[in-house]
C-alpha cells in the first residue's frame, strides 16, 4: 500500500514565524501535492511538483513556498505565518498525471 | 466552479447497498470520474475511478451512464465504518489538480 506520511498531526505556531510542513512518500511517485482544506471550501491546491527540484503553482500559492530536493520528500513552507493560514494541510502523491492521488492524514495547523 | 453535483447527505442501513449519485453534466471526453472518501480526522482515501466503462474493485463499483453525464458509486454491503464524506471529482486525463467539492455525507445506521 502507498504510504504518505506527514511529519505532524497537530501544530501550533505564532504569527510571523517561518513554518515547515514535511511530507514523505514511499512509493517512488513522481508527483507530489500540497492542499489545504477549510470548512465550506473543500480542498484547494497550493503547489505541486512533478519531479525533483520542479514545482508548479496551484490555485492559492500566495504566502507559501515549496521545496523538493529528493523524490520522496516535499516540503511546504509558510514564509511568515498569518492567522488566515490556520487550516488542515494535506499532502498527496501520485505516480503520473492521471493516476490516483494518495493522501496523508493531514496536519492541523493553528496560527495564533 | 464545481464540475460535479452531489446530494449533501444520505443515510443507509447497515448491510444494505449504498448508492451515491453524482452529476457531472459538463464532463468532456478526456476527463475521468474519481471517487474518494474522507473519514473524520483522516486524509481522503481513494476508492475508484473510471472513464466510460463501469468499474469494480474490492471496495466499490462505479456505474457511469452512457452519456457520461452522471455516475453512481455503489458500496454493496455498507458497514458502520463506511460512514464518511464521499467526494466525486472530475479530472482531466493529464490533470494534476484534484478539485474537491463539499461531497456527500453518508451515515450508515445500525
mmCIF file of C-alpha atoms in Angstrom:
data_model
loop_
_atom_site.group_PDB
_atom_site.id
_atom_site.type_symbol
_atom_site.label_atom_id
_atom_site.label_comp_id
_atom_site.label_asym_id
_atom_site.label_seq_id
_atom_site.Cartn_x
_atom_site.Cartn_y
_atom_site.Cartn_z
ATOM 1 C CA UNK A 1 0.000 0.000 0.000
ATOM 2 C CA UNK A 2 1.032 3.562 -0.656
ATOM 3 C CA UNK A 3 2.223 5.386 2.420
ATOM 4 C CA UNK A 4 2.213 9.163 2.571
ATOM 5 C CA UNK A 5 3.491 10.430 5.899
ATOM 6 C CA UNK A 6 3.143 13.953 7.187
ATOM 7 C CA UNK A 7 5.526 14.941 9.937
ATOM 8 C CA UNK A 8 2.969 16.319 12.402
ATOM 9 C CA UNK A 9 -0.754 15.758 13.002
ATOM 10 C CA UNK A 10 -1.145 18.953 15.035
ATOM 11 C CA UNK A 11 0.998 22.081 15.063
ATOM 12 C CA UNK A 12 0.639 25.438 16.821
ATOM 13 C CA UNK A 13 2.731 28.409 15.713
ATOM 14 C CA UNK A 14 2.723 32.173 16.169
ATOM 15 C CA UNK A 15 2.151 34.862 13.564
ATOM 16 C CA UNK A 16 5.312 35.861 11.744
ATOM 17 C CA UNK A 17 7.048 32.528 12.317
ATOM 18 C CA UNK A 18 8.506 30.536 9.431
ATOM 19 C CA UNK A 19 6.749 27.182 9.398
ATOM 20 C CA UNK A 20 7.869 23.972 7.708
ATOM 21 C CA UNK A 21 5.487 21.110 6.924
ATOM 22 C CA UNK A 22 7.120 17.906 5.761
ATOM 23 C CA UNK A 23 5.739 15.084 3.648
ATOM 24 C CA UNK A 24 7.349 11.791 2.669
ATOM 25 C CA UNK A 25 6.072 9.072 0.322
ATOM 26 C CA UNK A 26 7.475 5.577 -0.022
ATOM 27 C CA UNK A 27 6.218 4.529 -3.466
ATOM 28 C CA UNK A 28 8.691 6.295 -5.767
ATOM 29 C CA UNK A 29 5.895 8.541 -7.042
ATOM 30 C CA UNK A 30 6.807 11.267 -9.477
ATOM 31 C CA UNK A 31 4.132 13.771 -8.445
ATOM 32 C CA UNK A 32 3.558 15.343 -5.062
ATOM 33 C CA UNK A 33 0.969 17.883 -3.965
ATOM 34 C CA UNK A 34 0.081 20.225 -1.119
ATOM 35 C CA UNK A 35 -3.546 21.140 -0.447
ATOM 36 C CA UNK A 36 -5.318 22.991 2.293
ATOM 37 C CA UNK A 37 -8.806 22.049 3.445
ATOM 38 C CA UNK A 38 -11.172 24.547 5.029
ATOM 39 C CA UNK A 39 -14.841 24.109 6.004
ATOM 40 C CA UNK A 40 -17.144 25.033 3.135
ATOM 41 C CA UNK A 41 -14.248 25.487 0.686
ATOM 42 C CA UNK A 42 -13.232 21.898 0.013
ATOM 43 C CA UNK A 43 -9.625 21.117 -0.890
ATOM 44 C CA UNK A 44 -7.581 23.780 -2.638
ATOM 45 C CA UNK A 45 -4.272 23.107 -4.346
ATOM 46 C CA UNK A 46 -1.365 25.213 -3.110
ATOM 47 C CA UNK A 47 1.618 23.784 -5.036
ATOM 48 C CA UNK A 48 2.580 20.608 -6.782
ATOM 49 C CA UNK A 49 5.776 19.066 -8.069
ATOM 50 C CA UNK A 50 6.195 16.581 -10.921
ATOM 51 C CA UNK A 51 9.916 15.985 -10.451
ATOM 52 C CA UNK A 52 12.807 16.704 -8.144
ATOM 53 C CA UNK A 53 13.529 20.441 -7.947
ATOM 54 C CA UNK A 54 10.455 21.174 -10.089
ATOM 55 C CA UNK A 55 7.396 22.994 -8.770
ATOM 56 C CA UNK A 56 4.197 24.471 -10.136
ATOM 57 C CA UNK A 57 1.781 26.903 -8.524
ATOM 58 C CA UNK A 58 -1.683 25.690 -7.724
ATOM 59 C CA UNK A 59 -4.759 27.803 -7.100
ATOM 60 C CA UNK A 60 -3.627 29.535 -3.884
ATOM 61 C CA UNK A 61 0.188 29.791 -3.742
ATOM 62 C CA UNK A 62 0.380 33.227 -2.106
ATOM 63 C CA UNK A 63 2.185 33.147 1.226
ATOM 64 C CA UNK A 64 3.619 29.675 0.607
ATOM 65 C CA UNK A 65 6.682 28.155 -0.982
ATOM 66 C CA UNK A 66 7.788 24.552 -1.503
ATOM 67 C CA UNK A 67 10.943 22.525 -1.762
ATOM 68 C CA UNK A 68 11.601 19.159 -3.356
ATOM 69 C CA UNK A 69 15.259 18.192 -3.089
ATOM 70 C CA UNK A 70 14.604 14.437 -3.077
ATOM 71 C CA UNK A 71 11.965 12.456 -4.928
ATOM 72 C CA UNK A 72 10.331 11.107 -1.789
ATOM 73 C CA UNK A 73 10.110 14.365 0.161
ATOM 74 C CA UNK A 74 8.048 17.510 -0.466
ATOM 75 C CA UNK A 75 8.111 20.393 1.980
ATOM 76 C CA UNK A 76 5.628 23.225 2.339
ATOM 77 C CA UNK A 77 6.951 26.468 3.810
ATOM 78 C CA UNK A 78 4.941 29.303 5.271
ATOM 79 C CA UNK A 79 7.367 32.192 4.958
ATOM 80 C CA UNK A 80 5.718 34.387 7.592
ATOM 81 C CA UNK A 81 2.731 32.666 9.139
ATOM 82 C CA UNK A 82 -0.528 34.563 9.427
ATOM 83 C CA UNK A 83 -3.789 33.689 11.189
ATOM 84 C CA UNK A 84 -5.589 33.154 7.870
ATOM 85 C CA UNK A 85 -3.249 30.233 7.244
ATOM 86 C CA UNK A 86 -4.825 28.287 10.085
ATOM 87 C CA UNK A 87 -6.106 25.199 8.298
ATOM 88 C CA UNK A 88 -5.802 21.477 7.653
ATOM 89 C CA UNK A 89 -2.899 20.825 5.291
ATOM 90 C CA UNK A 90 -2.908 17.671 3.189
ATOM 91 C CA UNK A 91 -0.055 16.182 1.199
ATOM 92 C CA UNK A 92 -0.657 13.747 -1.664
ATOM 93 C CA UNK A 93 1.390 11.833 -4.211
ATOM 94 C CA UNK A 94 0.723 10.044 -7.486
ATOM 95 C CA UNK A 95 2.687 8.005 -9.977
ATOM 96 C CA UNK A 96 1.724 10.026 -13.072
ATOM 97 C CA UNK A 97 -0.642 12.800 -14.066
ATOM 98 C CA UNK A 98 -3.956 10.995 -14.183
ATOM 99 C CA UNK A 99 -3.188 8.237 -11.714
ATOM 100 C CA UNK A 100 -4.958 8.325 -8.322
ATOM 101 C CA UNK A 101 -3.536 10.675 -5.767
ATOM 102 C CA UNK A 102 -2.907 9.151 -2.347
ATOM 103 C CA UNK A 103 -3.192 11.393 0.675
ATOM 104 C CA UNK A 104 -1.549 11.621 4.050
ATOM 105 C CA UNK A 105 -3.612 12.094 7.196
ATOM 106 C CA UNK A 106 -3.043 15.831 7.282
ATOM 107 C CA UNK A 107 -1.507 18.416 9.585
ATOM 108 C CA UNK A 108 -3.903 20.604 11.507
ATOM 109 C CA UNK A 109 -2.031 23.908 11.788
ATOM 110 C CA UNK A 110 -3.103 26.688 14.108
ATOM 111 C CA UNK A 111 -1.519 30.128 13.832
ATOM 112 C CA UNK A 112 -2.022 32.242 16.940
ATOM 113 C CA UNK B 1 -16.717 26.421 -10.468
ATOM 114 C CA UNK B 2 -17.681 22.960 -9.258
ATOM 115 C CA UNK B 3 -17.747 20.389 -12.032
ATOM 116 C CA UNK B 4 -19.823 17.903 -10.033
ATOM 117 C CA UNK B 5 -23.046 17.999 -8.042
ATOM 118 C CA UNK B 6 -23.764 15.620 -5.169
ATOM 119 C CA UNK B 7 -26.516 15.463 -2.540
ATOM 120 C CA UNK B 8 -25.237 16.935 0.731
ATOM 121 C CA UNK B 9 -26.203 13.920 2.851
ATOM 122 C CA UNK B 10 -27.597 10.395 2.688
ATOM 123 C CA UNK B 11 -28.452 7.632 5.135
ATOM 124 C CA UNK B 12 -28.061 3.908 4.580
ATOM 125 C CA UNK B 13 -28.913 0.909 6.747
ATOM 126 C CA UNK B 14 -26.017 -1.300 7.758
ATOM 127 C CA UNK B 15 -25.697 -4.309 5.453
ATOM 128 C CA UNK B 16 -27.602 -2.643 2.631
ATOM 129 C CA UNK B 17 -26.143 -1.277 -0.574
ATOM 130 C CA UNK B 18 -25.284 2.414 -0.508
ATOM 131 C CA UNK B 19 -25.818 4.143 -3.861
ATOM 132 C CA UNK B 20 -24.227 7.578 -4.050
ATOM 133 C CA UNK B 21 -25.130 9.666 -7.112
ATOM 134 C CA UNK B 22 -23.044 12.303 -8.831
ATOM 135 C CA UNK B 23 -23.939 14.652 -11.638
ATOM 136 C CA UNK B 24 -21.177 15.816 -13.989
ATOM 137 C CA UNK B 25 -23.153 17.067 -16.962
ATOM 138 C CA UNK B 26 -20.306 19.174 -18.397
ATOM 139 C CA UNK B 27 -17.719 16.392 -18.415
ATOM 140 C CA UNK B 28 -15.553 16.243 -21.524
ATOM 141 C CA UNK B 29 -14.321 13.180 -23.372
ATOM 142 C CA UNK B 30 -10.861 13.233 -21.831
ATOM 143 C CA UNK B 31 -11.942 13.598 -18.216
ATOM 144 C CA UNK B 32 -12.068 10.808 -15.670
ATOM 145 C CA UNK B 33 -14.529 10.390 -12.806
ATOM 146 C CA UNK B 34 -12.830 9.738 -9.470
ATOM 147 C CA UNK B 35 -14.338 8.870 -6.096
ATOM 148 C CA UNK B 36 -12.700 9.470 -2.752
ATOM 149 C CA UNK B 37 -13.958 9.364 0.805
ATOM 150 C CA UNK B 38 -12.821 11.095 3.945
ATOM 151 C CA UNK B 39 -13.401 9.723 7.393
ATOM 152 C CA UNK B 40 -13.281 12.276 10.171
ATOM 153 C CA UNK B 41 -9.754 13.488 11.019
ATOM 154 C CA UNK B 42 -8.134 11.455 8.237
ATOM 155 C CA UNK B 43 -6.939 12.328 4.740
ATOM 156 C CA UNK B 44 -9.067 11.491 1.679
ATOM 157 C CA UNK B 45 -8.938 7.835 0.675
ATOM 158 C CA UNK B 46 -9.007 6.798 -2.975
ATOM 159 C CA UNK B 47 -11.906 4.448 -3.828
ATOM 160 C CA UNK B 48 -12.232 4.013 -7.592
ATOM 161 C CA UNK B 49 -12.087 5.832 -10.907
ATOM 162 C CA UNK B 50 -13.285 5.353 -14.475
ATOM 163 C CA UNK B 51 -13.516 6.940 -17.897
ATOM 164 C CA UNK B 52 -16.611 5.474 -19.555
ATOM 165 C CA UNK B 53 -16.854 1.808 -18.638
ATOM 166 C CA UNK B 54 -18.245 0.546 -15.350
ATOM 167 C CA UNK B 55 -15.538 -0.381 -12.868
ATOM 168 C CA UNK B 56 -15.388 -2.638 -9.828
ATOM 169 C CA UNK B 57 -12.755 -3.217 -7.186
ATOM 170 C CA UNK B 58 -12.634 -4.664 -3.697
ATOM 171 C CA UNK B 59 -14.158 -1.524 -2.197
ATOM 172 C CA UNK B 60 -16.914 -0.466 -4.565
ATOM 173 C CA UNK B 61 -18.468 -0.370 -8.029
ATOM 174 C CA UNK B 62 -18.682 2.647 -10.280
ATOM 175 C CA UNK B 63 -21.525 2.913 -12.753
ATOM 176 C CA UNK B 64 -21.163 5.635 -15.416
ATOM 177 C CA UNK B 65 -24.124 6.453 -17.648
ATOM 178 C CA UNK B 66 -23.714 6.035 -21.377
ATOM 179 C CA UNK B 67 -23.723 9.803 -21.957
ATOM 180 C CA UNK B 68 -21.196 10.149 -19.092
ATOM 181 C CA UNK B 69 -23.195 12.956 -17.531
ATOM 182 C CA UNK B 70 -23.710 11.157 -14.252
ATOM 183 C CA UNK B 71 -22.365 8.274 -12.223
ATOM 184 C CA UNK B 72 -23.186 6.218 -9.153
ATOM 185 C CA UNK B 73 -20.826 4.812 -6.559
ATOM 186 C CA UNK B 74 -22.116 1.589 -5.052
ATOM 187 C CA UNK B 75 -20.934 0.188 -1.722
ATOM 188 C CA UNK B 76 -22.514 -3.265 -1.903
ATOM 189 C CA UNK B 77 -22.801 -4.024 1.817
ATOM 190 C CA UNK B 78 -22.374 -0.860 3.851
ATOM 191 C CA UNK B 79 -20.865 -1.102 7.331
ATOM 192 C CA UNK B 80 -20.650 1.452 10.117
ATOM 193 C CA UNK B 81 -17.027 2.079 9.094
ATOM 194 C CA UNK B 82 -18.248 3.370 5.721
ATOM 195 C CA UNK B 83 -19.684 6.462 7.418
ATOM 196 C CA UNK B 84 -17.727 9.287 5.781
ATOM 197 C CA UNK B 85 -17.888 12.179 3.347
ATOM 198 C CA UNK B 86 -17.757 10.895 -0.239
ATOM 199 C CA UNK B 87 -16.341 13.057 -2.993
ATOM 200 C CA UNK B 88 -16.976 12.683 -6.700
ATOM 201 C CA UNK B 89 -14.490 14.629 -8.816
ATOM 202 C CA UNK B 90 -13.751 15.045 -12.495
ATOM 203 C CA UNK B 91 -10.112 15.060 -13.574
ATOM 204 C CA UNK B 92 -8.576 15.887 -16.919
ATOM 205 C CA UNK B 93 -6.644 12.982 -18.453
ATOM 206 C CA UNK B 94 -3.277 14.529 -17.673
ATOM 207 C CA UNK B 95 -4.601 16.664 -14.875
ATOM 208 C CA UNK B 96 -2.847 17.435 -11.665
ATOM 209 C CA UNK B 97 -5.423 19.472 -9.803
ATOM 210 C CA UNK B 98 -7.964 17.360 -7.968
ATOM 211 C CA UNK B 99 -10.751 19.800 -7.080
ATOM 212 C CA UNK B 100 -12.908 18.504 -4.230
ATOM 213 C CA UNK B 101 -16.370 19.987 -3.677
ATOM 214 C CA UNK B 102 -18.428 19.579 -0.499
ATOM 215 C CA UNK B 103 -19.255 15.902 -1.204
ATOM 216 C CA UNK B 104 -21.993 13.693 0.264
ATOM 217 C CA UNK B 105 -22.007 12.899 3.967
ATOM 218 C CA UNK B 106 -23.028 9.221 4.164
ATOM 219 C CA UNK B 107 -24.289 7.962 7.502
ATOM 220 C CA UNK B 108 -24.560 4.193 7.869
ATOM 221 C CA UNK B 109 -27.120 3.423 10.536
ATOM 222 C CA UNK B 110 -27.207 0.253 12.680
#
